[in-house]
Coordinates of C-alpha atoms and ligand atoms in Angstrom, one line a residue:
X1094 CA -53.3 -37.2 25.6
X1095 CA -53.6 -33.4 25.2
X1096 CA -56.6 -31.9 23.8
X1097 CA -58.5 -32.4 20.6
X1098 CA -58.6 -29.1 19.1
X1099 CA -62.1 -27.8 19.6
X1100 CA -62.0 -27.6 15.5
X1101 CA -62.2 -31.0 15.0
X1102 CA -64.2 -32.2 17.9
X1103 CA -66.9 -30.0 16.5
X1104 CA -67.1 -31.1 13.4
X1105 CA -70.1 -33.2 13.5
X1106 CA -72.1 -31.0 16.2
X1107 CA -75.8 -30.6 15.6
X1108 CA -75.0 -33.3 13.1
X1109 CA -78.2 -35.5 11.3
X1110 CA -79.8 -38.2 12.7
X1111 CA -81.1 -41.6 11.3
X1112 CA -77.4 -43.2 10.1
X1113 CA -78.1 -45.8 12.5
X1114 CA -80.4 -48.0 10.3
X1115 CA -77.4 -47.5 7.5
X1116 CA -74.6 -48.5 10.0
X1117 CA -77.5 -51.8 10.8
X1118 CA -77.7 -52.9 7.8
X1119 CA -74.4 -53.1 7.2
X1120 CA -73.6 -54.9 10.1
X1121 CA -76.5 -57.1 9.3
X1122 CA -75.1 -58.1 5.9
X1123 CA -71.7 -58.5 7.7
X1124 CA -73.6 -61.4 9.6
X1125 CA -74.8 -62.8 6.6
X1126 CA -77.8 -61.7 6.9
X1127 CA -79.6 -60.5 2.8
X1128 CA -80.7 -57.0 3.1
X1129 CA -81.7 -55.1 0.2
X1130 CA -79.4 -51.8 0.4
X1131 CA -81.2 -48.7 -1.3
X1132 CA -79.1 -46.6 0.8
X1133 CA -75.8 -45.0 -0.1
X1134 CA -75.4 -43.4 -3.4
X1135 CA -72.5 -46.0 -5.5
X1136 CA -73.8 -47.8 -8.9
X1137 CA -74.4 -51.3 -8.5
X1138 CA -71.7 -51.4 -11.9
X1139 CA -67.9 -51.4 -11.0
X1140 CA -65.8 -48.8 -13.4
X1141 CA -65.7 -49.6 -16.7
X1142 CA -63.0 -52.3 -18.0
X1143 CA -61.5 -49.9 -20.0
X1144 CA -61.3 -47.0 -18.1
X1145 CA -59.3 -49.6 -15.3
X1146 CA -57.2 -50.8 -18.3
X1147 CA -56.0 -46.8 -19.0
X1148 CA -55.2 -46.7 -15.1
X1149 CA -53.3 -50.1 -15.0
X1150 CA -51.3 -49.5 -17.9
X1151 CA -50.3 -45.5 -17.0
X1152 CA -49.4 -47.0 -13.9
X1153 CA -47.2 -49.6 -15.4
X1154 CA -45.9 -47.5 -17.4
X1155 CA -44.6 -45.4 -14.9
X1156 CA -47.0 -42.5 -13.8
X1157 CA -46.5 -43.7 -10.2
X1158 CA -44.6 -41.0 -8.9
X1159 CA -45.7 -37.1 -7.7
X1160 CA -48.6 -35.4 -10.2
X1161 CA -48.6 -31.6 -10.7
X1162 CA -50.3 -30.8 -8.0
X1163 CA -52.7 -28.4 -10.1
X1164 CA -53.9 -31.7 -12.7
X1165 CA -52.7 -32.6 -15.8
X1166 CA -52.2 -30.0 -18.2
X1167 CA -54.1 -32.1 -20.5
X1168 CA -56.8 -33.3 -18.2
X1169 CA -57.5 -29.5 -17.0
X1170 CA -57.7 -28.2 -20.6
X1171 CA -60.2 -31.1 -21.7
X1172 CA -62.2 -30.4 -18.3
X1173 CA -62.2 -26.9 -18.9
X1174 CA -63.2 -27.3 -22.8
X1175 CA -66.1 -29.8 -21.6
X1176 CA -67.1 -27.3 -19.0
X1177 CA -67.0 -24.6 -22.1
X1178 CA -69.2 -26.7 -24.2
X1179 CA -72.0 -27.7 -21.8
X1180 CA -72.4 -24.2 -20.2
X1181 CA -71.6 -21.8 -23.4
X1182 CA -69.1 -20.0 -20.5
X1183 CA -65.2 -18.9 -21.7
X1184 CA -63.1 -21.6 -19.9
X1185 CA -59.4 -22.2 -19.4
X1186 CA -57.4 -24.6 -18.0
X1187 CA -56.7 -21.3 -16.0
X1188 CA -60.3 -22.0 -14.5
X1189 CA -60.0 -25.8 -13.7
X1190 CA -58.1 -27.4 -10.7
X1191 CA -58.4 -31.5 -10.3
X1192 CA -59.2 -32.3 -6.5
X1193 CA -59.7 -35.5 -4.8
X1194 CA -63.0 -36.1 -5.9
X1195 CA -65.9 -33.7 -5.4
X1196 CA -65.6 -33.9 -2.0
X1197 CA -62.0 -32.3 -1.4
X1198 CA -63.6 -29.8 -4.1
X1199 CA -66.4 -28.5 -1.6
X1200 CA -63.7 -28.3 1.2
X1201 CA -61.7 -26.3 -0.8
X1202 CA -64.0 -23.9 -2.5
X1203 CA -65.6 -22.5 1.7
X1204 CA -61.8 -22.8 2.4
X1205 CA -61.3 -20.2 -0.1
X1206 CA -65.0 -18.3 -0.3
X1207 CA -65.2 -17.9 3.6
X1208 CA -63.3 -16.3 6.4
X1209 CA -63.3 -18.1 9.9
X1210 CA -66.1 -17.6 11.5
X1211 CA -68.1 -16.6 8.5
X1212 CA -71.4 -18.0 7.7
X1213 CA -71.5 -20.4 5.0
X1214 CA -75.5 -21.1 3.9
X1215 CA -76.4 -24.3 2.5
X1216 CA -79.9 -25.9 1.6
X1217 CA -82.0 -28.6 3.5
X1218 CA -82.4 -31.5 2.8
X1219 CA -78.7 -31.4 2.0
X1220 CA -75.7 -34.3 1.0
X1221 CA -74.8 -35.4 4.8
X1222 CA -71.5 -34.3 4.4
X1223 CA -72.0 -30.6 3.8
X1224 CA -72.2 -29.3 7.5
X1225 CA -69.0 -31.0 8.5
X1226 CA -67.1 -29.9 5.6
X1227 CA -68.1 -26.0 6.4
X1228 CA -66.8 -26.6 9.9
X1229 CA -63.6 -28.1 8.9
X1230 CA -63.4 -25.1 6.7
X1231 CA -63.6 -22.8 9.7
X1232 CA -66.8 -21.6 8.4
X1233 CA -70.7 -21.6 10.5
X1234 CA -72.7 -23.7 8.3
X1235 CA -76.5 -22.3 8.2
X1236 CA -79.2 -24.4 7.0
X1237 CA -82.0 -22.7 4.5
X1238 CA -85.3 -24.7 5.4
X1239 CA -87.3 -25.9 2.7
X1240 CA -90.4 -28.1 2.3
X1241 CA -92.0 -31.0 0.8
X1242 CA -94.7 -29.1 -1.1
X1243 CA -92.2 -27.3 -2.9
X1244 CA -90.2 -30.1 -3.8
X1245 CA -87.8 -29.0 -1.2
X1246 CA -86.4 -26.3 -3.8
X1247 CA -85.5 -23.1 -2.0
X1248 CA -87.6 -19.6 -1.7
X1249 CA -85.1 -17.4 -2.5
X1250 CA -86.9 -14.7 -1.4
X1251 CA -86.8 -15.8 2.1
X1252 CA -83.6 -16.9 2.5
X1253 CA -81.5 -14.6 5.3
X1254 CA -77.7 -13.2 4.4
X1255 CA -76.8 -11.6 7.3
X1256 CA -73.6 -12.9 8.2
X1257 CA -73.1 -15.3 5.1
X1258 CA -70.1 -15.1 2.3
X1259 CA -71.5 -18.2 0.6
X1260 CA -74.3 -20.3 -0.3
X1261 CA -74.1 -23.7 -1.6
X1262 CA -76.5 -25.1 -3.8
X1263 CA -77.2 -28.8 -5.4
X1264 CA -78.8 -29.8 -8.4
X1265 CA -79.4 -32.0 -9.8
X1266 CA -79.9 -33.2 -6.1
X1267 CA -78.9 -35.3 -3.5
X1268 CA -81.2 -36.7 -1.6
X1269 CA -84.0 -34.9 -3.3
X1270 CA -83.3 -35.7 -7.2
X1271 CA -84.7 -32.0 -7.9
X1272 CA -83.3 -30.5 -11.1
X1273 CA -83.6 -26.6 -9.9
X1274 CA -85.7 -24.9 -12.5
X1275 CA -84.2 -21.6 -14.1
X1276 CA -86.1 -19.4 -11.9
X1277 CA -84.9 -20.4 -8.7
X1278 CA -81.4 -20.2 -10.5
X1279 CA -81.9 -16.8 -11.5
X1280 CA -83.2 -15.9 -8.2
X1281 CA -80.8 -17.6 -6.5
X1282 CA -78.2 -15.6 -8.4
X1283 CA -79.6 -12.0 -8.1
X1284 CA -79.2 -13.0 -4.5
X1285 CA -75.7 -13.4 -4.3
X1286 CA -75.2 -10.4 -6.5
X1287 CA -77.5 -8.2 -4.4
X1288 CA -75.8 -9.6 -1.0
X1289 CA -72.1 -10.4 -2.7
X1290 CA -72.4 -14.1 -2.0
X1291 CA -70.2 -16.8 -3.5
X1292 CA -72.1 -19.0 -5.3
X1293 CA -71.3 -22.8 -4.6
X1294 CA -72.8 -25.2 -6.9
X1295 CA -72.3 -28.7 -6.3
X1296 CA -72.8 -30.1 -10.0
X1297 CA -71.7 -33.2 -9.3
X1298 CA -74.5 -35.2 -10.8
X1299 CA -75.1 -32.9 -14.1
X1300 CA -75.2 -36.0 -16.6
X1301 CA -78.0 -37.7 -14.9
X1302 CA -80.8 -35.3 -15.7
X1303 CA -84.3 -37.3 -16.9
X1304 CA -86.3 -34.0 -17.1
X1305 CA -85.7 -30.3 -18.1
X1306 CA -82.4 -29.5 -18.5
X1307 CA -79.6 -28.6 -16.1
X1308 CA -78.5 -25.7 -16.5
X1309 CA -75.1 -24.1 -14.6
X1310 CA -75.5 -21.1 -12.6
X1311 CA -72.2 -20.1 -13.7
X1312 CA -73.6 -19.2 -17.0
X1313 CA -76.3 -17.0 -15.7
X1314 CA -75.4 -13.1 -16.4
X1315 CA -72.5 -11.6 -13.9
X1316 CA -72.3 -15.2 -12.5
X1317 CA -69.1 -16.0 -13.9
X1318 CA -66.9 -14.1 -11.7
X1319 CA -69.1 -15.6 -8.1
X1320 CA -69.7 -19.1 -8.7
X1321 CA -67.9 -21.7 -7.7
X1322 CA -68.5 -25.0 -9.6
X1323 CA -68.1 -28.7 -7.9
X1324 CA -67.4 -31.6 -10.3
X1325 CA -66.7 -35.5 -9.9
X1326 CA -66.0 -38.3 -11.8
X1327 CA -67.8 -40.6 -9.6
X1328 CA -71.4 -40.5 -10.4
X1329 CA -71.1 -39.6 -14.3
X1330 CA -67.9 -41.9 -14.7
X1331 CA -68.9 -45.1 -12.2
X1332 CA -65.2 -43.8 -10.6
X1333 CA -66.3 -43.1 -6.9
X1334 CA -63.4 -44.9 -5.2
X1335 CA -61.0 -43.5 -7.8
X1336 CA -60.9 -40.4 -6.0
X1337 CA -61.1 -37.6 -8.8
X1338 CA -63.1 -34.2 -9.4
X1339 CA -62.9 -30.5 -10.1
X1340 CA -63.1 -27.0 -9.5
X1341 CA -64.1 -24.7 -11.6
X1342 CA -63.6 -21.1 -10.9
X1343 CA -62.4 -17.8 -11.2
X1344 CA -58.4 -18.0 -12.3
X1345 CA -57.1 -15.8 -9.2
X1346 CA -59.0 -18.3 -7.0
X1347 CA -57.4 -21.5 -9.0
X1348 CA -54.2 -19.7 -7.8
X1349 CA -54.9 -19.3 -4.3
X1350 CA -56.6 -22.9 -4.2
X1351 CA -53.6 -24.5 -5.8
X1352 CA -51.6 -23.0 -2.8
X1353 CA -53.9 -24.9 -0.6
X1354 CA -53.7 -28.2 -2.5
X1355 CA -49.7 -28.1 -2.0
X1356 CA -50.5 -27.8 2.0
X1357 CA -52.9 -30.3 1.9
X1358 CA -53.9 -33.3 -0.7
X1359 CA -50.6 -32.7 -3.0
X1360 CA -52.8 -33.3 -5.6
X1361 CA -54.1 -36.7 -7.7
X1362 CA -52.1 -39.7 -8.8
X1363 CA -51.1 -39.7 -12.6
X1364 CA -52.7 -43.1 -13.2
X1365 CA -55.9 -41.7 -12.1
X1366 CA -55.8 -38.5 -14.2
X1367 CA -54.7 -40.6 -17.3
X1368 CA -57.6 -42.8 -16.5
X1369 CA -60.2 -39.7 -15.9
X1370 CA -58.8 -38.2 -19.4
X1371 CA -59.6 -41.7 -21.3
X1372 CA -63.0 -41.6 -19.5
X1373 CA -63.7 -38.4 -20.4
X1374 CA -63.0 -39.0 -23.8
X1375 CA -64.9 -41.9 -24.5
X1376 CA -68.0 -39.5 -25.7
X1377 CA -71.1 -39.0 -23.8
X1378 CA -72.7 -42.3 -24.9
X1379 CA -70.4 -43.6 -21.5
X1380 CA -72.2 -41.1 -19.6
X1381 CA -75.5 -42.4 -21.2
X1382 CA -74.7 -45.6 -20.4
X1383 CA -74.0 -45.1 -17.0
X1384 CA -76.8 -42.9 -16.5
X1385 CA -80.0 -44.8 -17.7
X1386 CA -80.8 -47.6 -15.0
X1387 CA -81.3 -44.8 -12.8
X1388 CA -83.8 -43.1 -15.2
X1389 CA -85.2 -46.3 -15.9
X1390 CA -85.8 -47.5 -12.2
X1391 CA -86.9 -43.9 -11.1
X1392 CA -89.8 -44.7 -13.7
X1393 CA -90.4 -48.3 -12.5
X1394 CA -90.8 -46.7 -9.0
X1395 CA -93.4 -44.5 -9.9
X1396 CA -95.2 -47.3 -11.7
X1397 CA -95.6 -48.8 -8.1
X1398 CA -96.3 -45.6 -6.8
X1399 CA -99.3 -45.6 -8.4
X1400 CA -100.9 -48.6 -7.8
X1401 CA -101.3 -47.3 -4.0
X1402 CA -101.9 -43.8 -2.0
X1403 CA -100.0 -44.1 1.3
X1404 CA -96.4 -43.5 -0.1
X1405 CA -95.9 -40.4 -2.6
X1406 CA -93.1 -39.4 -4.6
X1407 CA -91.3 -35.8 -4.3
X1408 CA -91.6 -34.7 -7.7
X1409 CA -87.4 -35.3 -8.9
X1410 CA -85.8 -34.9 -12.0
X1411 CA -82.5 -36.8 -11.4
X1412 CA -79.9 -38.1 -10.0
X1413 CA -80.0 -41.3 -8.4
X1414 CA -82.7 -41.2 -5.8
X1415 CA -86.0 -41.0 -4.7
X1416 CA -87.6 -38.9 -1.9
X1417 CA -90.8 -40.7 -0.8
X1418 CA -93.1 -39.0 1.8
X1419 CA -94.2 -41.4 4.2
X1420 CA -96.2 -39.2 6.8
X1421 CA -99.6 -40.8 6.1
X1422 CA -98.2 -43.5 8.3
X1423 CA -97.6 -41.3 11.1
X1424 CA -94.2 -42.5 11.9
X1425 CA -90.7 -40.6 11.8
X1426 CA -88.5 -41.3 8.6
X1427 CA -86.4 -42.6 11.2
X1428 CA -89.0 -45.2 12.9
X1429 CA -90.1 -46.3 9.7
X1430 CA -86.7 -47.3 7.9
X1431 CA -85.7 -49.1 11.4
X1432 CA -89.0 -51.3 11.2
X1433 CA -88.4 -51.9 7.3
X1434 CA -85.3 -53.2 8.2
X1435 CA -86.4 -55.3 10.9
X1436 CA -89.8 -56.3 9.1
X1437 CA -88.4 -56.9 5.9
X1438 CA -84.5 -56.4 5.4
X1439 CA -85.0 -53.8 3.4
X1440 CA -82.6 -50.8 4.2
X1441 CA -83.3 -47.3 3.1
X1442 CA -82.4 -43.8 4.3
X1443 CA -84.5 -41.8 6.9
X1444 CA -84.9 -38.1 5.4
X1445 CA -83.8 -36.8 8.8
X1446 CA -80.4 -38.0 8.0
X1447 CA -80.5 -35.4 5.6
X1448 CA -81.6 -32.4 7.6
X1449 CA -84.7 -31.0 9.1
X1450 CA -86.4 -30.4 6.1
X1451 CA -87.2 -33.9 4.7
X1452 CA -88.5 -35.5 8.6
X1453 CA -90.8 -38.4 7.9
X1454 CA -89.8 -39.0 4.6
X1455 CA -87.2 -41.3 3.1
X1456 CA -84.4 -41.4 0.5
X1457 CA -84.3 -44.5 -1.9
X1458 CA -80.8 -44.7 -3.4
X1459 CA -82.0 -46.2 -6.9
X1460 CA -79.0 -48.5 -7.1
X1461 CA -80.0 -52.1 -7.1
X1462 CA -81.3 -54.4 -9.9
X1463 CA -84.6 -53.7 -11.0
X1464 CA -86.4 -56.5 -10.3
X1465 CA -85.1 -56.0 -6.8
X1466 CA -85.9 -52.6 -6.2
X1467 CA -89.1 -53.0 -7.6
X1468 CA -90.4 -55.9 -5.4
X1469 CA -88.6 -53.9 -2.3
X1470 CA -90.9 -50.7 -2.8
X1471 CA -93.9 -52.6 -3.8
X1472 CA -92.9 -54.1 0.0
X1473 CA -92.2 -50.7 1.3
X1474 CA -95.7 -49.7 0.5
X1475 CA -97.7 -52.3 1.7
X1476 CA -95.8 -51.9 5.2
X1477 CA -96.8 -48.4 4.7
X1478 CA -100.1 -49.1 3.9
X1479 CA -100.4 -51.4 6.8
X1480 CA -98.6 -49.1 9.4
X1481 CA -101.2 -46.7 8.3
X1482 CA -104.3 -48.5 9.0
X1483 CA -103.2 -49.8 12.5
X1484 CA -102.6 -46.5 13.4
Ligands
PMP2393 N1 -71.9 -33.8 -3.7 C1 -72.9 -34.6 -3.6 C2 -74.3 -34.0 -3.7 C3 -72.8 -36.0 -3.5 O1 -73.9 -36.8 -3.4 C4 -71.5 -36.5 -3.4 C5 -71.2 -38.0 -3.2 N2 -72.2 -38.8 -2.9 C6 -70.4 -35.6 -3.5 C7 -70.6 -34.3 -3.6 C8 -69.0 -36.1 -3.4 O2 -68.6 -37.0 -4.3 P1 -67.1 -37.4 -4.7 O3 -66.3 -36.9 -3.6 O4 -67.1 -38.9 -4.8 O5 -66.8 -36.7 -6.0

């Protein structure tokens, strides 16, 4: 076979540690084997009936063939009003191309921000996918350290430039569940004003907010015309395997990225935009609705919490996780979530997966029942508490 380009052989290099105890558990369950899964980010809810009833009959009613590859006329003009309405920011359809789901959105938006070779700064603890998706881009992905004490939210102040065309942020965030105060927004923008940064926000989890309020950086003064915006069906809709997001952006960059769409993804079936326009017209009381457990088990974590002092909580504000520090115990993130899962078929996510930043801590994804999760921490904490006094 002739070479692997070096392009995508690289695309995982200096990539995060600590996915083994995911890939275990899943092969323990595969064995039969109950393990209680607070790792990966999907609802324990399928889509909503109705929103599969909107796909099945635009399929059957013919939308099977080629989409306009931009979106929908329709979808990208109801996306673009909804974007209008929660940020107070003048947008067009003109402003809004439907991607693949968030994820193609990211690839796209460092494919057109950054130049090969160009840095492209991103924030850890970070969504494990980021790195990767700035290689593939042909960009140098370059990690901003944070820490624990600050609720891993980044000191804009000491963040370095040199080099960089873009830096992408996340809130409310993943694995963190930080809600990035306006400060740190402000900041953060006056930063890539000062040092002519795009700004990359991955918004992707805006309707699950429990405290303060998120608030788009794209409506900050100047910011208009530098940010790129990242949006998904998937957490706000229950639609992950659906496959179906958004860019929002300045209209000359739609342009370019529409271009890029045509060479690459070709755009999003026509059953699934259909469905994504029902879905996004069903009101925010949906949204609610899908929203809550997570609110509602973030609270019955932090209940348990309480009741001990070996385990603490990083002070989050949404999404759906929890960021626990476990370094009283002395063990690695890593260490402990392989002895949970081999103690007590529990399976949670090792902060180093994530990054540097979050080492011995962990990421609970908040996305089993609640009578479940809440006997699996109140396990997780006396293994912690146990772990601790042997040591
Ligand atoms: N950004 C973040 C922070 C995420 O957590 C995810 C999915 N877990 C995505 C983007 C991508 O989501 P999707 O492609 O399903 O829209």
């Amino acid at each position: 076979m002739p070479n692997l380009s070096k392009r995508i052989t690289s695309l995982n290099d200096g990539g995060s540690d600590g996915w083994e105890v995911f890939y275990r558990a899943r092969r323990m369950v595969a064995e039969g084997i109950a393990v209680t899964e607070l790792t990966i980010g999907e609802h324990d809810i399928g889509t909503d009936p109705a929103i599969l009833d909107a796909m099945y009959e635009a399929a059957r009613g013919g939308q099977t063939g080629y989409a306009i590859v931009p979106g929908r006329p329709d979808l990208r003009k109801t996306v673009a009003q909804r974007v209008q309405d929660r940020t107070g920011v003048p947008t067009s359809a003109d402003n809004i191309l439907i991607t693949p789901g968030g994820q193609s959105a990211l690839f796209s938006a460092h494919m057109a921000a950054c130049d090969p070779g160009d840095t492209a700064l991103f924030v850890d603890p970070y969504y494990a996918t980021y790195p990767g998706t700035i290689r593939a881009a042909g960009a140098i992905p370059r990690a901003i350290q944070t820490h624990s004490r600050d609720a891993f939210l980044p000191d804009p102040a000491a963040i370095d430039t040199t080099g960089a065309k873009s830096l992408l942020i996340n809130s409310p965030n993943n694995p963190t569940g930080t809600v990035y105060p306006p400060a740190t927004l402000h900041a953060l923008a006056k930063l890539c004003q000062t040092d002519d940064l795009w700004l990359i926000s991955d918004e992707v989890y805006d309707t699950q907010v429990w405290q303060g309020e998120h608030l788009s950086p794209r409506a900050l003064p100047g910011m208009a015309d530098r940010t790129i915006v990242i949006g998904s069906m998937s957490k706000s809709h229950a639609m992950t395997g659906s496959r179906i997001g958004w860019i929002v952006a300045p209209a000359p960059m739609i342009d370019t990225l529409i271009d890029l769409a045509t060479a690459t993804t070709y755009g999003v079936p026509g059953y699934i935009q259909t469905a994504a326009l029902f879905a996004l017209t069903q009101g925010a009381a949906l949204e609610a609705d899908i929203a809550q457990p997570f609110q509602r088990r973030r609270d019955l974590v932090l209940q348990v919490l309480a009741r001990q002092n070996t385990v603490t909580a990083i002070p989050s504000q949404g999404a759906m996780y929890l960021m626990l520090d476990i370094r009283a115990t002395g063990l690695t993130g890593e260490a402990f979530a392989n002895a949970l899962l081999d103690t007590h078929r529990i399976a949670v996510m090792p902060g180093e997966s994530f990054g540097h930043s979050a080492a011995g801590h962990l990421r609970l994804a908040l996305t089993v029942e609640d009578n479940r999760l809440v006997a699996a921490v109140e396990t997780l904490c006396a293994f912690a508490e146990q772990v601790r006094q042997a040591a």
